[in-house]
Each structure stands twice: as C-alpha cells, then as structure tokens.
Amino acid sequence: PGTAGGSGAAGTAGAGGSAGATGAVGAVGPAGARKRRSSRRGAAPQPVTVVFSHGYCLSQDSWHFQRAALRGVVRTVHWDQRSHGRSERGRAQADGVPLTIDQLGRDLKAVIDAAAPEGPLVLVGHSMGGMTMMALGDQFPDLVRDRVVGAAFVGTSCGKLGEVSFGLPVAGVNAVRRVLPGVLKALGSQTELVERGRRATADLFAGLVKRYSFGSKDVDPAVARFAERLIEGTPIDVVAEFYPAFTDHDKADALAAVFGEVPALVLAGENDLVTPSAHSQIIADLLRAAELVIVPDAGHLVMLEHPGTVTGRLAELLARTGALPADANVGPYGSPAQPGS
C-alpha cells in the first residue's frame, strides 16, 4: 500500500491540512485518556491525533466542515481510501483481486504507521470509514487497545447490510438484491459509456443523490451539489468492485471485543436509508462507553447536512477523551456556500 503524504493503494493522507503537510497541534491534556501500555514513565504527554476515514463513493473532502472547525485546535489526519478521491486505483483490484473491508483496515494501519506512528489516537469513520475502523481493530487489536483513546462511528454498520431495504418495498428490494451485483459488474466493464450516461441524466442522478444522501427536503443547494460532485467523481468500475464487500461485512464480535471499553460517539441520521439508524443502535449496544446520537431530519451524509451538530458532538468526544481541553474554542465549521474549499 502507498504511504501517507503521497498517492498509493492505501490512499493519500494529509496531517492537519493538505496531503503531506505538518499537522497543527493545539494544547492537549491527558485527562480522561486511558492508560496505554506503550506510555513512557516520566515522559510528557504526547498530543492526540484524530484520524478521519471517509465513506463509499466519497473522499476526504466529505469531512470539509469538521476539518475546518478543528484546524489549529488538534492534529488531524485525512486520507482518501484506495481508488477514491486523490488516491491511486488499488493495484490488487486492477489485477482482479476482490476488494475486502479487511483490506481497507490494513490500508488504515498503513496510513497510521506513516502519518501518526506514535501517540494516542481518536478514530473517526463515516459509513465505509467506520467499517474500516472495525476491520483495523479486528486485525490489529493491540493497536486499538494501546493507542486509541476515542472512536466516532458515523452513519455506519457492523454487519447485516444485505438486509437494508433502501426505503424500497419488500418485492422491490429483493429484486434489486438479485440483479444489482451483476448489473454493476456489467456497467463496470463499460466505464466510458456509463460516464457519458451519467452526464446525460444529470437531473435524475442529482435526484437520487439527494434522496439517499439527505433526510430533509430543504438541504442547502450548495451542499447538495457538493455531494453530487463527490459521488460522481467515483468511477463506475470502482463502485462495482467495492459493492460486494459490504454483503460480507460482519464485525460485531470484533467491535465488541476491541472497542468495547473505548469512549465512543455513535451518530446517525434519523432518516438514513443507506445505513439505517437501527444499525447505529446495535453498535452502541456493543460498546460500553458509547454515546448514541440520532440526528432528526438527517440522512446518510449527516456530517454535511448538519455539520454543526456533528462537529459539536465530535468536539465533546475529543474533550471527554482528553484530546481537547473542555474549554477549547472549536472554530466555525466553514461556509455552507463553499464546501470543499
């Protein structure tokens, strides 16, 4: 996999800013942080690094508002998952190797090794990014136990995604489940044709994005357009190669065993049709130190639709874990008119 700060299979990572930049470190205290076996007696507390992992068909830019709010307050690492955003196509997938969520967990480990090799961590993941965190914990449990002082699971699931109805009636969703994998595979082999079709049906595509991304009808038009750009930036062959991995995703046991005692935020949109809030309830039930937050009038892209709520809850988690002083001044979360800037 590629290393943080450049393009590679594991994605590009930026510490505290653009890819390869040095992270901005604010005043960080150890209060509330769990003891780590790797801590050195008498050494000054190391600053906490917050690592953000994005979801399927998105990029690190989906954390635009949270990144803006935390800039200069705490050190952050943002990265693009393989084949997404500014990362290279996964080399193994280019050779025909099926993509797995476990592979994404190993990619996250590579990013941490490169961008935050020492010190306490807070892991934040949305949708596929939350699943990536679970896969990291399943394969590298000592890393989580020794270094992770907090975790935020946003709009994600620990399994049984094959049962999600996507807001369709039973007959409709059963038909979709039967044909969608084959359809995506066929479309993935006709990339140029499909991309032309996307452009020709832009209004239909925009309507689908809005329905499955947001829970309120009055979402800011600039935010809706930003979401469209993120999703349409993912090539159809990447969409096709990632999709089967979600059916196999099952990390409930690993989640409970590895993250069970970690202070956690579990947050979901009340109207999420992609990873329904019931999946977040299951995650919260498995984590003994979790706070469950269900955001009204919110869909799958809750961190874009209700940035103030998500940023505020995340800041509370960071304060609870010792990553931020309780009185830290988390800045404005960015202009909704210019997301992604």
Coordinates of C-alpha atoms in Angstrom, one line a residue:
P1 CA 0.0 0.0 0.0
G2 CA 1.0 3.6 -0.5
T3 CA 2.4 5.8 2.2
A4 CA 0.7 8.8 3.8
G5 CA 1.5 12.0 2.2
G6 CA 1.6 10.6 -1.3
S7 CA -0.6 8.6 -3.6
G8 CA -0.7 4.9 -3.2
A9 CA -3.0 2.0 -2.7
A10 CA -3.6 3.0 0.9
G11 CA -4.6 6.5 -0.1
T12 CA -3.3 10.0 0.3
A13 CA -3.1 11.4 3.8
G14 CA -2.8 14.9 4.9
A15 CA -1.9 15.7 8.5
G16 CA -3.8 18.8 9.7
G17 CA -4.1 20.2 6.2
S18 CA -3.3 19.2 2.7
A19 CA -1.5 16.0 1.8
G20 CA 1.9 15.7 3.4
A21 CA 1.5 18.9 5.5
T22 CA 2.6 19.1 9.1
G23 CA -0.3 18.9 11.4
A24 CA -1.3 21.8 13.6
V25 CA -1.2 20.8 17.2
G26 CA -3.2 22.5 19.9
A27 CA -3.0 22.3 23.6
V28 CA -3.8 18.8 24.6
G29 CA -4.1 17.3 28.1
P30 CA -4.1 13.7 29.2
A31 CA -7.3 14.0 31.3
G32 CA -9.7 11.2 30.6
A33 CA -7.4 9.3 28.3
R34 CA -7.0 5.6 29.0
K35 CA -3.6 4.4 30.1
R36 CA -1.6 2.8 27.3
R37 CA 0.9 0.1 27.7
S38 CA 3.3 2.0 25.4
S39 CA 3.4 5.1 27.6
R40 CA 6.8 6.1 28.9
R41 CA 7.3 6.8 32.6
G42 CA 8.0 10.5 33.2
A43 CA 7.6 11.5 29.5
A44 CA 5.5 14.5 28.6
P45 CA 2.0 13.5 27.3
Q46 CA 2.0 13.1 23.5
P47 CA -0.6 15.1 21.5
V48 CA -3.6 13.2 20.3
T49 CA -4.0 12.7 16.5
V50 CA -7.6 12.4 15.1
V51 CA -7.7 10.2 12.0
F52 CA -10.7 10.6 9.7
S53 CA -11.8 7.9 7.3
H54 CA -14.5 8.6 4.7
G55 CA -17.2 6.5 3.2
Y56 CA -18.0 4.7 -0.1
C57 CA -18.0 6.8 -3.2
L58 CA -16.8 9.9 -1.3
S59 CA -13.4 11.3 -0.4
Q60 CA -11.6 13.0 2.5
D61 CA -13.4 16.2 1.4
S62 CA -16.7 14.8 2.9
W63 CA -15.2 16.0 6.2
H64 CA -14.9 19.6 5.0
F65 CA -16.8 21.2 7.8
Q66 CA -15.2 19.2 10.6
R67 CA -11.8 19.7 9.1
A68 CA -12.3 23.5 9.1
A69 CA -13.7 23.5 12.6
L70 CA -10.7 21.6 14.1
R71 CA -8.0 23.3 12.1
G72 CA -5.3 24.6 14.5
V73 CA -7.1 23.0 17.5
V74 CA -6.0 19.4 17.3
R75 CA -3.8 17.4 14.9
T76 CA -5.8 15.7 12.3
V77 CA -5.1 13.2 9.5
H78 CA -7.4 12.9 6.5
W79 CA -6.9 10.3 3.8
D80 CA -8.5 9.0 0.6
Q81 CA -9.4 5.3 0.6
R82 CA -7.9 3.3 -2.2
S83 CA -9.5 4.0 -5.6
H84 CA -11.3 7.1 -4.1
G85 CA -10.5 10.8 -4.3
R86 CA -6.9 11.6 -5.0
S87 CA -5.7 8.1 -4.3
E88 CA -4.5 5.7 -6.9
R89 CA -6.6 2.7 -8.1
G90 CA -6.0 -0.2 -5.8
R91 CA -3.3 -2.2 -7.5
A92 CA -4.6 -5.6 -6.3
Q93 CA -8.1 -4.7 -7.7
A94 CA -6.6 -3.7 -11.0
D95 CA -5.2 -7.2 -11.2
G96 CA -8.6 -8.7 -10.4
V97 CA -8.3 -9.4 -6.7
P98 CA -11.7 -8.8 -4.9
L99 CA -11.8 -5.9 -2.6
T100 CA -12.5 -6.6 1.1
I101 CA -13.2 -4.5 4.1
D102 CA -10.2 -6.2 5.8
Q103 CA -8.0 -4.8 3.1
L104 CA -9.3 -1.3 3.9
G105 CA -8.4 -2.0 7.6
R106 CA -4.8 -2.8 6.5
D107 CA -4.8 0.4 4.5
L108 CA -5.8 2.4 7.6
K109 CA -3.0 0.7 9.5
A110 CA -0.5 1.8 6.8
V111 CA -1.8 5.4 7.0
I112 CA -1.4 5.5 10.8
D113 CA 2.1 4.0 10.5
A114 CA 3.1 6.7 8.1
A115 CA 1.2 9.8 9.4
A116 CA 0.8 9.1 13.2
P117 CA 3.3 6.4 14.2
E118 CA 3.3 7.4 17.9
G119 CA 0.9 8.8 20.4
P120 CA -2.7 8.5 21.3
L121 CA -5.4 8.3 18.5
V122 CA -9.0 9.2 18.1
L123 CA -10.5 7.4 15.1
V124 CA -13.5 8.9 13.2
G125 CA -15.2 7.0 10.4
H126 CA -18.3 7.6 8.3
S127 CA -20.1 4.6 6.7
M128 CA -17.4 2.5 4.9
G129 CA -14.9 4.5 7.0
G130 CA -16.4 3.2 10.2
M131 CA -16.3 -0.3 8.8
T132 CA -12.6 0.3 8.0
M133 CA -12.0 1.2 11.7
M134 CA -13.7 -2.1 12.7
A135 CA -11.5 -4.1 10.3
L136 CA -8.4 -2.3 11.7
G137 CA -9.4 -3.4 15.2
D138 CA -10.2 -6.9 14.2
Q139 CA -6.7 -7.4 12.6
F140 CA -4.6 -5.1 14.9
P141 CA -6.4 -5.3 18.3
D142 CA -3.2 -4.3 20.2
L143 CA -3.0 -1.0 18.3
V144 CA -6.5 -0.1 19.4
R145 CA -6.0 -1.2 23.0
D146 CA -2.6 0.6 23.3
R147 CA -3.3 3.8 21.4
V148 CA -6.9 4.5 20.7
V149 CA -8.5 6.8 23.3
G150 CA -11.7 7.6 21.4
A151 CA -13.7 6.5 18.4
A152 CA -16.6 8.0 16.4
F153 CA -18.8 5.8 14.3
V154 CA -20.9 8.0 12.0
G155 CA -23.7 6.5 9.8
T156 CA -22.1 3.1 9.7
S157 CA -22.8 -0.6 10.4
C158 CA -21.1 -3.7 11.9
G159 CA -23.0 -6.1 9.6
K160 CA -26.2 -7.4 8.0
L161 CA -26.1 -4.8 5.3
G162 CA -27.7 -7.3 3.0
E163 CA -31.0 -6.7 4.9
V164 CA -31.1 -3.0 4.2
S165 CA -34.2 -2.1 2.2
F166 CA -33.0 1.4 0.9
G167 CA -36.5 2.6 1.5
L168 CA -38.0 0.2 -1.1
P169 CA -40.9 -2.2 -0.7
V170 CA -40.0 -5.8 0.1
A171 CA -40.6 -7.0 -3.5
G172 CA -38.5 -4.2 -4.9
V173 CA -35.6 -4.6 -2.6
N174 CA -35.5 -8.4 -3.2
A175 CA -35.3 -7.7 -7.0
V176 CA -32.6 -5.2 -6.5
R177 CA -30.5 -7.6 -4.4
R178 CA -30.8 -10.2 -7.1
V179 CA -29.7 -8.1 -10.0
L180 CA -27.6 -5.3 -8.7
P181 CA -24.3 -7.1 -8.3
G182 CA -24.5 -8.4 -11.9
V183 CA -25.6 -5.0 -13.2
L184 CA -22.8 -3.2 -11.5
K185 CA -20.2 -5.7 -12.8
A186 CA -21.5 -5.2 -16.4
L187 CA -21.5 -1.4 -16.0
G188 CA -18.0 -1.5 -14.6
S189 CA -16.8 -3.0 -17.9
Q190 CA -18.3 -0.1 -19.8
T191 CA -16.9 2.8 -17.9
E192 CA -16.8 5.4 -20.7
L193 CA -20.3 4.6 -21.8
V194 CA -21.7 4.8 -18.3
E195 CA -19.9 8.1 -17.5
R196 CA -21.5 9.6 -20.7
G197 CA -24.8 8.3 -19.4
R198 CA -24.3 9.9 -16.1
R199 CA -23.8 13.3 -17.7
A200 CA -26.8 12.9 -20.0
T201 CA -29.1 12.1 -17.0
A202 CA -27.6 14.6 -14.6
D203 CA -31.0 15.7 -13.2
L204 CA -32.0 12.1 -12.4
F205 CA -28.6 11.5 -10.8
A206 CA -29.0 14.6 -8.7
G207 CA -32.4 13.5 -7.5
L208 CA -31.1 10.1 -6.5
V209 CA -28.1 11.6 -4.7
K210 CA -30.4 13.9 -2.7
R211 CA -32.8 11.1 -1.8
Y212 CA -30.1 8.8 -0.5
S213 CA -27.8 11.4 1.0
F214 CA -30.1 13.7 2.9
G215 CA -33.0 13.5 5.2
S216 CA -34.5 16.9 4.9
K217 CA -36.1 18.5 1.8
D218 CA -34.6 21.9 2.4
V219 CA -30.9 20.9 2.4
D220 CA -28.6 23.7 1.3
P221 CA -28.3 23.6 -2.6
A222 CA -24.6 24.2 -2.4
V223 CA -24.2 21.2 -0.1
A224 CA -26.3 19.0 -2.4
R225 CA -24.2 20.0 -5.4
F226 CA -21.0 19.3 -3.4
A227 CA -22.3 15.8 -2.6
E228 CA -23.1 15.2 -6.2
R229 CA -19.6 16.1 -7.2
L230 CA -18.1 13.8 -4.6
I231 CA -20.2 10.8 -5.7
E232 CA -19.9 11.3 -9.4
G233 CA -16.2 11.6 -9.0
T234 CA -16.1 7.9 -8.2
P235 CA -15.7 5.9 -11.5
I236 CA -18.4 3.2 -12.0
D237 CA -15.8 0.4 -12.1
V238 CA -14.7 1.4 -8.6
V239 CA -18.4 1.5 -7.5
A240 CA -18.8 -2.0 -8.9
E241 CA -15.6 -3.6 -7.3
F242 CA -16.4 -2.2 -3.8
Y243 CA -20.1 -3.1 -3.6
P244 CA -19.8 -6.9 -3.0
A245 CA -17.6 -6.3 0.1
F246 CA -20.4 -4.8 2.1
T247 CA -22.5 -8.0 1.9
D248 CA -19.6 -9.9 3.6
H249 CA -19.0 -7.3 6.2
D250 CA -19.6 -8.7 9.7
K251 CA -17.6 -7.2 12.6
A252 CA -20.0 -7.2 15.5
D253 CA -17.8 -9.6 17.6
A254 CA -14.6 -7.8 16.8
L255 CA -16.2 -4.4 17.5
A256 CA -17.4 -5.5 21.0
A257 CA -14.1 -7.2 21.8
V258 CA -11.7 -4.5 20.7
F259 CA -13.6 -1.2 21.0
G260 CA -15.9 -2.2 23.9
E261 CA -14.2 -0.1 26.5
V262 CA -13.2 2.8 24.2
P263 CA -15.1 6.1 24.8
A264 CA -17.2 6.4 21.7
L265 CA -19.6 8.5 19.8
V266 CA -22.1 6.6 17.7
L267 CA -24.1 9.0 15.5
A268 CA -26.6 8.5 12.7
G269 CA -29.2 10.4 10.7
E270 CA -32.8 9.5 11.7
N271 CA -33.7 9.2 8.0
D272 CA -30.6 7.4 6.8
L273 CA -31.7 4.9 4.0
V274 CA -28.2 3.5 3.4
T275 CA -27.1 2.5 6.9
P276 CA -30.3 3.0 8.9
S277 CA -30.1 4.3 12.4
A278 CA -31.0 0.9 13.8
H279 CA -27.5 -0.2 12.8
S280 CA -26.1 2.5 14.9
Q281 CA -28.2 1.4 17.8
I282 CA -26.7 -2.1 17.5
I283 CA -23.2 -0.6 17.5
A284 CA -24.0 1.5 20.6
D285 CA -25.3 -1.6 22.4
L286 CA -22.0 -3.4 21.8
L287 CA -19.9 -0.5 23.2
R288 CA -20.0 0.0 26.9
A289 CA -18.6 3.6 26.8
A290 CA -20.7 4.8 23.9
E291 CA -23.0 7.8 23.5
L292 CA -25.7 7.3 20.8
V293 CA -26.9 10.3 19.0
I294 CA -29.7 10.1 16.4
V295 CA -30.0 13.4 14.4
P296 CA -33.5 14.4 13.3
D297 CA -34.1 15.4 9.7
A298 CA -30.8 13.9 8.6
G299 CA -29.8 11.3 6.1
H300 CA -26.6 9.4 5.3
L301 CA -24.4 12.4 4.7
V302 CA -25.2 13.8 8.2
M303 CA -21.8 15.5 8.6
L304 CA -22.6 17.6 5.5
E305 CA -26.3 18.1 6.2
H306 CA -26.0 19.0 9.8
P307 CA -22.3 20.0 10.2
G308 CA -22.8 22.0 13.4
T309 CA -24.4 19.1 15.3
V310 CA -21.8 16.6 14.1
T311 CA -18.9 18.9 14.9
G312 CA -20.2 19.7 18.3
R313 CA -20.7 16.1 19.3
L314 CA -17.3 15.3 18.0
A315 CA -15.7 18.1 20.0
E316 CA -17.5 16.7 23.1
L317 CA -15.9 13.3 22.4
L318 CA -12.5 14.9 22.0
A319 CA -12.9 16.7 25.3
R320 CA -14.2 13.6 27.0
T321 CA -11.1 11.6 25.9
G322 CA -8.6 14.3 26.7
A323 CA -7.9 15.2 23.1
L324 CA -9.2 18.7 23.8
P325 CA -9.5 20.9 26.9
A326 CA -13.1 21.2 27.9
D327 CA -13.0 24.9 27.2
A328 CA -11.3 24.6 23.8
N329 CA -12.5 27.0 21.2
V330 CA -13.6 24.9 18.2
G331 CA -13.9 27.4 15.4
P332 CA -16.7 27.9 12.9
Y333 CA -17.4 24.8 10.7
G334 CA -16.9 26.5 7.4
S335 CA -19.2 28.2 4.9
P336 CA -22.0 26.0 3.5
A337 CA -21.8 28.0 0.3
Q338 CA -18.2 26.8 -0.3
P339 CA -17.9 23.2 0.9
G340 CA -14.7 21.5 -0.3
S341 CA -12.7 24.7 -0.4

